[in-house]
PDB file of C-alpha atoms in Angstrom:
ATOM      1  CA  PHE A   1     105.417 103.016  75.796  1.00  0.00           C
ATOM      2  CA  LEU A   2     106.284 106.420  77.270  1.00  0.00           C
ATOM      3  CA  PRO A   3     105.754 108.374  74.024  1.00  0.00           C
ATOM      4  CA  SER A   4     102.330 106.740  73.708  1.00  0.00           C
ATOM      5  CA  LEU A   5     101.464 108.392  77.038  1.00  0.00           C
ATOM      6  CA  GLY A   6     102.798 111.731  75.822  1.00  0.00           C
ATOM      7  CA  ILE A   7     106.126 111.503  77.667  1.00  0.00           C
ATOM      8  CA  ASN A   8     109.208 112.142  75.534  1.00  0.00           C
ATOM      9  CA  LEU A   9     112.332 112.061  77.683  1.00  0.00           C
ATOM     10  CA  GLU A  10     115.195 114.456  77.117  1.00  0.00           C
ATOM     11  CA  SER A  11     118.120 112.964  75.202  1.00  0.00           C
ATOM     12  CA  TYR A  12     120.420 110.588  77.070  1.00  0.00           C
ATOM     13  CA  THR A  13     123.839 112.105  77.804  1.00  0.00           C
ATOM     14  CA  GLY A  14     125.412 109.245  79.740  1.00  0.00           C
ATOM     15  CA  TYR A  15     125.618 107.757  83.199  1.00  0.00           C
ATOM     16  CA  ASN A  16     125.443 110.255  86.047  1.00  0.00           C
ATOM     17  CA  GLN A  17     126.660 108.773  89.337  1.00  0.00           C
ATOM     18  CA  SER A  18     125.012 111.592  91.308  1.00  0.00           C
ATOM     19  CA  VAL A  19     121.538 110.469  90.183  1.00  0.00           C
ATOM     20  CA  VAL A  20     119.697 108.182  92.627  1.00  0.00           C
ATOM     21  CA  PRO A  21     117.695 105.614  90.620  1.00  0.00           C
ATOM     22  CA  THR A  22     115.542 104.487  93.570  1.00  0.00           C
ATOM     23  CA  ILE A  23     111.881 103.789  92.806  1.00  0.00           C
ATOM     24  CA  THR A  24     109.746 106.327  94.675  1.00  0.00           C
ATOM     25  CA  ASN A  25     106.600 105.470  96.582  1.00  0.00           C
ATOM     26  CA  ALA A  26     104.719 108.179  94.681  1.00  0.00           C
ATOM     27  CA  PHE A  27     105.587 106.426  91.413  1.00  0.00           C
ATOM     28  CA  ALA A  28     105.131 102.787  92.413  1.00  0.00           C
ATOM     29  CA  THR A  29     102.033 103.058  94.580  1.00  0.00           C
ATOM     30  CA  VAL A  30     100.236 105.988  92.944  1.00  0.00           C
ATOM     31  CA  ALA A  31     101.235 107.429  89.557  1.00  0.00           C
ATOM     32  CA  PHE A  32     102.084 104.198  87.725  1.00  0.00           C
ATOM     33  CA  ARG A  33      98.775 102.635  88.738  1.00  0.00           C
ATOM     34  CA  MET A  34      97.206 105.003  86.188  1.00  0.00           C
ATOM     35  CA  GLY A  35      96.565 102.114  83.817  1.00  0.00           C
ATOM     36  CA  HIS A  36      93.832 100.776  86.107  1.00  0.00           C
ATOM     37  CA  SER A  37      91.474 103.549  85.009  1.00  0.00           C
ATOM     38  CA  GLN A  38      92.182 102.657  81.386  1.00  0.00           C
ATOM     39  CA  ILE A  39      90.811  99.107  81.628  1.00  0.00           C
ATOM     40  CA  GLY A  40      87.431  98.620  79.988  1.00  0.00           C
ATOM     41  CA  ASP A  41      84.597  96.356  81.071  1.00  0.00           C
ATOM     42  CA  ALA A  42      84.457  94.374  77.834  1.00  0.00           C
ATOM     43  CA  PHE A  43      86.722  92.347  75.574  1.00  0.00           C
ATOM     44  CA  ILE A  44      85.865  92.559  71.903  1.00  0.00           C
ATOM     45  CA  ARG A  45      86.572  89.214  70.235  1.00  0.00           C
ATOM     46  CA  ALA A  46      86.769  89.053  66.450  1.00  0.00           C
ATOM     47  CA  ASN A  47      87.005  86.315  63.845  1.00  0.00           C
ATOM     48  CA  GLU A  48      89.660  86.410  61.139  1.00  0.00           C
ATOM     49  CA  ASP A  49      87.294  88.360  58.870  1.00  0.00           C
ATOM     50  CA  ARG A  50      86.744  90.838  61.769  1.00  0.00           C
ATOM     51  CA  THR A  51      83.165  89.738  62.404  1.00  0.00           C
ATOM     52  CA  PRO A  52      82.125  89.421  66.083  1.00  0.00           C
ATOM     53  CA  ALA A  53      83.270  86.230  67.811  1.00  0.00           C
ATOM     54  CA  GLY A  54      81.300  86.584  71.030  1.00  0.00           C
ATOM     55  CA  HIS A  55      82.366  89.486  73.192  1.00  0.00           C
ATOM     56  CA  MET A  56      82.998  88.908  76.883  1.00  0.00           C
ATOM     57  CA  THR A  57      83.131  91.040  80.000  1.00  0.00           C
ATOM     58  CA  LEU A  58      86.300  91.509  81.987  1.00  0.00           C
ATOM     59  CA  PHE A  59      84.612  89.725  84.896  1.00  0.00           C
ATOM     60  CA  GLU A  60      84.036  86.645  82.730  1.00  0.00           C
ATOM     61  CA  GLY A  61      87.785  86.412  82.236  1.00  0.00           C
ATOM     62  CA  PHE A  62      88.783  86.451  85.908  1.00  0.00           C
ATOM     63  CA  TRP A  63      90.401  83.214  87.123  1.00  0.00           C
ATOM     64  CA  THR A  64      89.586  81.178  84.020  1.00  0.00           C
ATOM     65  CA  THR A  65      91.392  80.114  80.882  1.00  0.00           C
ATOM     66  CA  SER A  66      88.255  78.798  79.163  1.00  0.00           C
ATOM     67  CA  PRO A  67      87.874  81.767  76.757  1.00  0.00           C
ATOM     68  CA  ILE A  68      91.253  80.730  75.324  1.00  0.00           C
ATOM     69  CA  THR A  69      91.199  76.950  75.772  1.00  0.00           C
ATOM     70  CA  ASN A  70      87.557  76.383  74.789  1.00  0.00           C
ATOM     71  CA  GLU A  71      86.429  79.413  72.814  1.00  0.00           C
ATOM     72  CA  GLY A  72      88.745  79.947  69.882  1.00  0.00           C
ATOM     73  CA  GLY A  73      92.149  80.587  71.372  1.00  0.00           C
ATOM     74  CA  ILE A  74      94.021  83.839  71.923  1.00  0.00           C
ATOM     75  CA  ALA A  75      93.730  85.154  68.345  1.00  0.00           C
ATOM     76  CA  PRO A  76      90.139  86.488  68.620  1.00  0.00           C
ATOM     77  CA  ILE A  77      91.080  88.390  71.765  1.00  0.00           C
ATOM     78  CA  ILE A  78      94.190  89.925  70.215  1.00  0.00           C
ATOM     79  CA  ARG A  79      92.247  90.934  67.094  1.00  0.00           C
ATOM     80  CA  GLY A  80      89.658  92.565  69.326  1.00  0.00           C
ATOM     81  CA  MET A  81      92.327  94.427  71.281  1.00  0.00           C
ATOM     82  CA  ALA A  82      93.627  95.855  68.018  1.00  0.00           C
ATOM     83  CA  MET A  83      90.121  97.085  67.165  1.00  0.00           C
ATOM     84  CA  GLN A  84      89.205  98.451  70.586  1.00  0.00           C
ATOM     85  CA  VAL A  85      89.768 102.005  71.857  1.00  0.00           C
ATOM     86  CA  GLN A  86      91.323 102.151  75.301  1.00  0.00           C
ATOM     87  CA  PRO A  87      89.314 104.040  77.954  1.00  0.00           C
ATOM     88  CA  ALA A  88      90.665 107.414  79.028  1.00  0.00           C
ATOM     89  CA  ASN A  89      92.960 108.007  81.981  1.00  0.00           C
ATOM     90  CA  ASP A  90      90.430 109.609  84.342  1.00  0.00           C
ATOM     91  CA  ILE A  91      88.571 109.142  87.634  1.00  0.00           C
ATOM     92  CA  TYR A  92      86.108 106.647  86.181  1.00  0.00           C
ATOM     93  CA  TYR A  93      86.684 102.910  86.635  1.00  0.00           C
ATOM     94  CA  GLY A  94      84.686 100.210  84.902  1.00  0.00           C
ATOM     95  CA  ASP A  95      82.071  98.431  86.998  1.00  0.00           C
ATOM     96  CA  ASN A  96      83.917  95.109  86.749  1.00  0.00           C
ATOM     97  CA  LEU A  97      86.918  96.615  88.546  1.00  0.00           C
ATOM     98  CA  ARG A  98      84.914  98.839  90.890  1.00  0.00           C
ATOM     99  CA  ASN A  99      82.547  96.160  92.156  1.00  0.00           C
ATOM    100  CA  GLN A 100      83.434  92.718  90.810  1.00  0.00           C
ATOM    101  CA  LEU A 101      87.218  92.329  91.039  1.00  0.00           C
ATOM    102  CA  PHE A 102      87.688  88.535  91.228  1.00  0.00           C
ATOM    103  CA  GLY A 103      84.109  87.976  92.436  1.00  0.00           C
ATOM    104  CA  LEU A 104      80.586  89.324  92.705  1.00  0.00           C
ATOM    105  CA  PRO A 105      79.743  91.860  95.448  1.00  0.00           C
ATOM    106  CA  GLY A 106      79.427  89.981  98.727  1.00  0.00           C
ATOM    107  CA  GLU A 107      81.138  86.944  97.228  1.00  0.00           C
ATOM    108  CA  GLY A 108      84.718  88.120  97.338  1.00  0.00           C
ATOM    109  CA  GLY A 109      84.342  90.926  94.805  1.00  0.00           C
ATOM    110  CA  MET A 110      86.646  93.851  95.549  1.00  0.00           C
ATOM    111  CA  ASP A 111      86.917  97.501  94.505  1.00  0.00           C
ATOM    112  CA  LEU A 112      90.207  98.202  92.710  1.00  0.00           C
ATOM    113  CA  CYS A 113      89.762 101.977  92.889  1.00  0.00           C
ATOM    114  CA  ALA A 114      89.374 101.819  96.675  1.00  0.00           C
ATOM    115  CA  ILE A 115      92.404  99.524  96.866  1.00  0.00           C
ATOM    116  CA  ASP A 116      94.462 101.985  94.802  1.00  0.00           C
ATOM    117  CA  ILE A 117      93.463 104.873  97.065  1.00  0.00           C
ATOM    118  CA  GLN A 118      94.178 102.907 100.236  1.00  0.00           C
ATOM    119  CA  ARG A 119      97.539 101.715  98.909  1.00  0.00           C
ATOM    120  CA  GLY A 120      98.746 105.314  98.771  1.00  0.00           C
ATOM    121  CA  ARG A 121      97.612 105.863 102.355  1.00  0.00           C
ATOM    122  CA  ASP A 122      99.215 102.622 103.565  1.00  0.00           C
ATOM    123  CA  HIS A 123     102.531 103.690 102.072  1.00  0.00           C
ATOM    124  CA  GLY A 124     102.364 107.189 103.536  1.00  0.00           C
ATOM    125  CA  VAL A 125     102.385 108.942 100.168  1.00  0.00           C
ATOM    126  CA  PRO A 126     101.870 112.694 100.723  1.00  0.00           C
ATOM    127  CA  TYR A 127      98.762 114.621  99.765  1.00  0.00           C
ATOM    128  CA  TYR A 128      98.250 115.454  96.097  1.00  0.00           C
ATOM    129  CA  GLY A 129      99.080 119.124  96.701  1.00  0.00           C
ATOM    130  CA  ASP A 130     102.307 118.287  98.539  1.00  0.00           C
ATOM    131  CA  ILE A 131     103.509 116.156  95.631  1.00  0.00           C
ATOM    132  CA  ARG A 132     102.815 119.043  93.246  1.00  0.00           C
ATOM    133  CA  VAL A 133     104.857 121.421  95.369  1.00  0.00           C
ATOM    134  CA  ALA A 134     107.706 118.894  95.618  1.00  0.00           C
ATOM    135  CA  PHE A 135     107.890 118.798  91.814  1.00  0.00           C
ATOM    136  CA  GLY A 136     107.797 122.582  91.479  1.00  0.00           C
ATOM    137  CA  LEU A 137     104.226 122.730  90.204  1.00  0.00           C
ATOM    138  CA  GLU A 138     101.684 125.391  91.112  1.00  0.00           C
ATOM    139  CA  GLU A 139     100.044 125.017  94.520  1.00  0.00           C
ATOM    140  CA  VAL A 140      96.367 124.065  94.309  1.00  0.00           C
ATOM    141  CA  THR A 141      93.891 126.322  96.115  1.00  0.00           C
ATOM    142  CA  ASN A 142      90.760 125.510  94.095  1.00  0.00           C
ATOM    143  CA  TYR A 143      89.405 122.356  92.480  1.00  0.00           C
ATOM    144  CA  SER A 144      89.056 124.250  89.202  1.00  0.00           C
ATOM    145  CA  GLN A 145      92.870 124.278  89.039  1.00  0.00           C
ATOM    146  CA  ILE A 146      92.813 120.488  88.927  1.00  0.00           C
ATOM    147  CA  THR A 147      90.080 120.044  86.340  1.00  0.00           C
ATOM    148  CA  SER A 148      88.068 122.195  83.967  1.00  0.00           C
ATOM    149  CA  ASP A 149      85.223 119.659  84.216  1.00  0.00           C
ATOM    150  CA  ALA A 150      82.753 121.274  86.633  1.00  0.00           C
ATOM    151  CA  ASP A 151      81.111 117.927  87.424  1.00  0.00           C
ATOM    152  CA  VAL A 152      84.440 116.351  88.409  1.00  0.00           C
ATOM    153  CA  ALA A 153      85.368 119.438  90.467  1.00  0.00           C
ATOM    154  CA  ASN A 154      82.041 119.228  92.297  1.00  0.00           C
ATOM    155  CA  ARG A 155      82.543 115.515  92.970  1.00  0.00           C
ATOM    156  CA  LEU A 156      85.974 116.225  94.457  1.00  0.00           C
ATOM    157  CA  ALA A 157      84.549 118.998  96.645  1.00  0.00           C
ATOM    158  CA  GLU A 158      81.763 116.712  97.832  1.00  0.00           C
ATOM    159  CA  ALA A 159      84.167 113.898  98.681  1.00  0.00           C
ATOM    160  CA  TYR A 160      86.989 115.924 100.248  1.00  0.00           C
ATOM    161  CA  GLY A 161      85.414 119.220 101.321  1.00  0.00           C
ATOM    162  CA  GLU A 162      85.960 122.745 100.062  1.00  0.00           C
ATOM    163  CA  GLN A 163      88.683 123.993 102.397  1.00  0.00           C
ATOM    164  CA  ASN A 164      91.897 122.256 101.292  1.00  0.00           C
ATOM    165  CA  PRO A 165      91.763 121.107  97.634  1.00  0.00           C
ATOM    166  CA  GLY A 166      95.414 120.097  97.842  1.00  0.00           C
ATOM    167  CA  HIS A 167      94.717 117.746 100.765  1.00  0.00           C
ATOM    168  CA  ILE A 168      93.205 114.946  98.712  1.00  0.00           C
ATOM    169  CA  ASP A 169      94.374 111.458  97.860  1.00  0.00           C
ATOM    170  CA  PRO A 170      97.174 111.805  95.305  1.00  0.00           C
ATOM    171  CA  PHE A 171      95.817 109.032  93.096  1.00  0.00           C
ATOM    172  CA  ILE A 172      92.426 110.721  92.683  1.00  0.00           C
ATOM    173  CA  GLY A 173      93.980 114.139  92.215  1.00  0.00           C
ATOM    174  CA  MET A 174      96.251 112.867  89.460  1.00  0.00           C
ATOM    175  CA  LEU A 175      93.433 111.025  87.675  1.00  0.00           C
ATOM    176  CA  ALA A 176      91.177 114.082  87.862  1.00  0.00           C
ATOM    177  CA  GLU A 177      93.671 116.455  86.245  1.00  0.00           C
ATOM    178  CA  ASP A 178      93.130 117.941  82.808  1.00  0.00           C
ATOM    179  CA  HIS A 179      95.493 116.226  80.397  1.00  0.00           C
ATOM    180  CA  LEU A 180      98.524 117.990  79.025  1.00  0.00           C
ATOM    181  CA  PRO A 181      98.470 118.709  75.258  1.00  0.00           C
ATOM    182  CA  ASN A 182      98.975 115.526  73.202  1.00  0.00           C
ATOM    183  CA  SER A 183      99.104 113.459  76.377  1.00  0.00           C
ATOM    184  CA  THR A 184      96.996 110.940  78.250  1.00  0.00           C
ATOM    185  CA  LEU A 185      98.245 112.330  81.587  1.00  0.00           C
ATOM    186  CA  GLY A 186      97.816 115.387  83.762  1.00  0.00           C
ATOM    187  CA  GLU A 187     100.868 117.416  84.749  1.00  0.00           C
ATOM    188  CA  THR A 188     101.425 115.866  88.202  1.00  0.00           C
ATOM    189  CA  MET A 189     101.224 112.286  86.980  1.00  0.00           C
ATOM    190  CA  ASP A 190     103.437 113.252  84.047  1.00  0.00           C
ATOM    191  CA  ALA A 191     105.996 114.819  86.405  1.00  0.00           C
ATOM    192  CA  VAL A 192     106.202 111.775  88.703  1.00  0.00           C
ATOM    193  CA  ILE A 193     106.475 109.247  85.865  1.00  0.00           C
ATOM    194  CA  ARG A 194     108.896 111.383  83.840  1.00  0.00           C
ATOM    195  CA  ASP A 195     111.169 111.897  86.868  1.00  0.00           C
ATOM    196  CA  GLN A 196     111.228 108.185  87.638  1.00  0.00           C
ATOM    197  CA  PHE A 197     112.173 107.036  84.156  1.00  0.00           C
ATOM    198  CA  ILE A 198     114.846 109.704  83.760  1.00  0.00           C
ATOM    199  CA  ARG A 199     116.452 108.675  87.046  1.00  0.00           C
ATOM    200  CA  ILE A 200     116.373 104.918  86.453  1.00  0.00           C
ATOM    201  CA  ARG A 201     118.008 105.611  83.080  1.00  0.00           C
ATOM    202  CA  ASP A 202     120.619 108.210  84.037  1.00  0.00           C
ATOM    203  CA  GLY A 203     121.461 106.549  87.369  1.00  0.00           C
ATOM    204  CA  ASP A 204     122.095 103.117  85.843  1.00  0.00           C
ATOM    205  CA  ARG A 205     125.771 102.593  84.945  1.00  0.00           C
ATOM    206  CA  LEU A 206     124.819  99.605  82.761  1.00  0.00           C
ATOM    207  CA  TYR A 207     122.194 101.446  80.697  1.00  0.00           C
ATOM    208  CA  TYR A 208     122.961 101.791  76.999  1.00  0.00           C
ATOM    209  CA  GLU A 209     121.250 102.788  73.747  1.00  0.00           C
TER     210      GLU A 209
END
């Protein structure tokens, strides 16, 4: 899974008892939620000959097994998953997750992006810029350092103000970053995830390859 994200860990050299394998808040409540932005609004379903088998929205699959029990089983969905391109890791969420999570707006529907942002605040995760500094990355003084996309930079400035680009929600900052070469992640998200998996490997006396 990690190489598919663009993360190739350094070679394992054995258990290191000085390494603390604790799961960090920045990893669990922010960086590793990155997959939420990579969920699309539609499921492609395909017959055995790869012809369409009645596509469905993500919302239509919430809290129901009927697409599997009554509409052809799991095979059409798995075929469709193999044919479908995953959305990019970025600041854009699909409408089904932004407005219709488990229900229509006003009828229980929630906003997963807002939940992800608030989760970081609830857990006291530091600002985006503070996390960068903690991992030895360059301090951010301008939104253009986060993203080369002028539209995204302008959206960040509008939401958070011009004065302190580092003082933004870490989840949004990480999603907004330009991706590293051959990676689906920006450098801050890469640093947090890479650090976590190295430590839970090297700090585990029962780990083996």
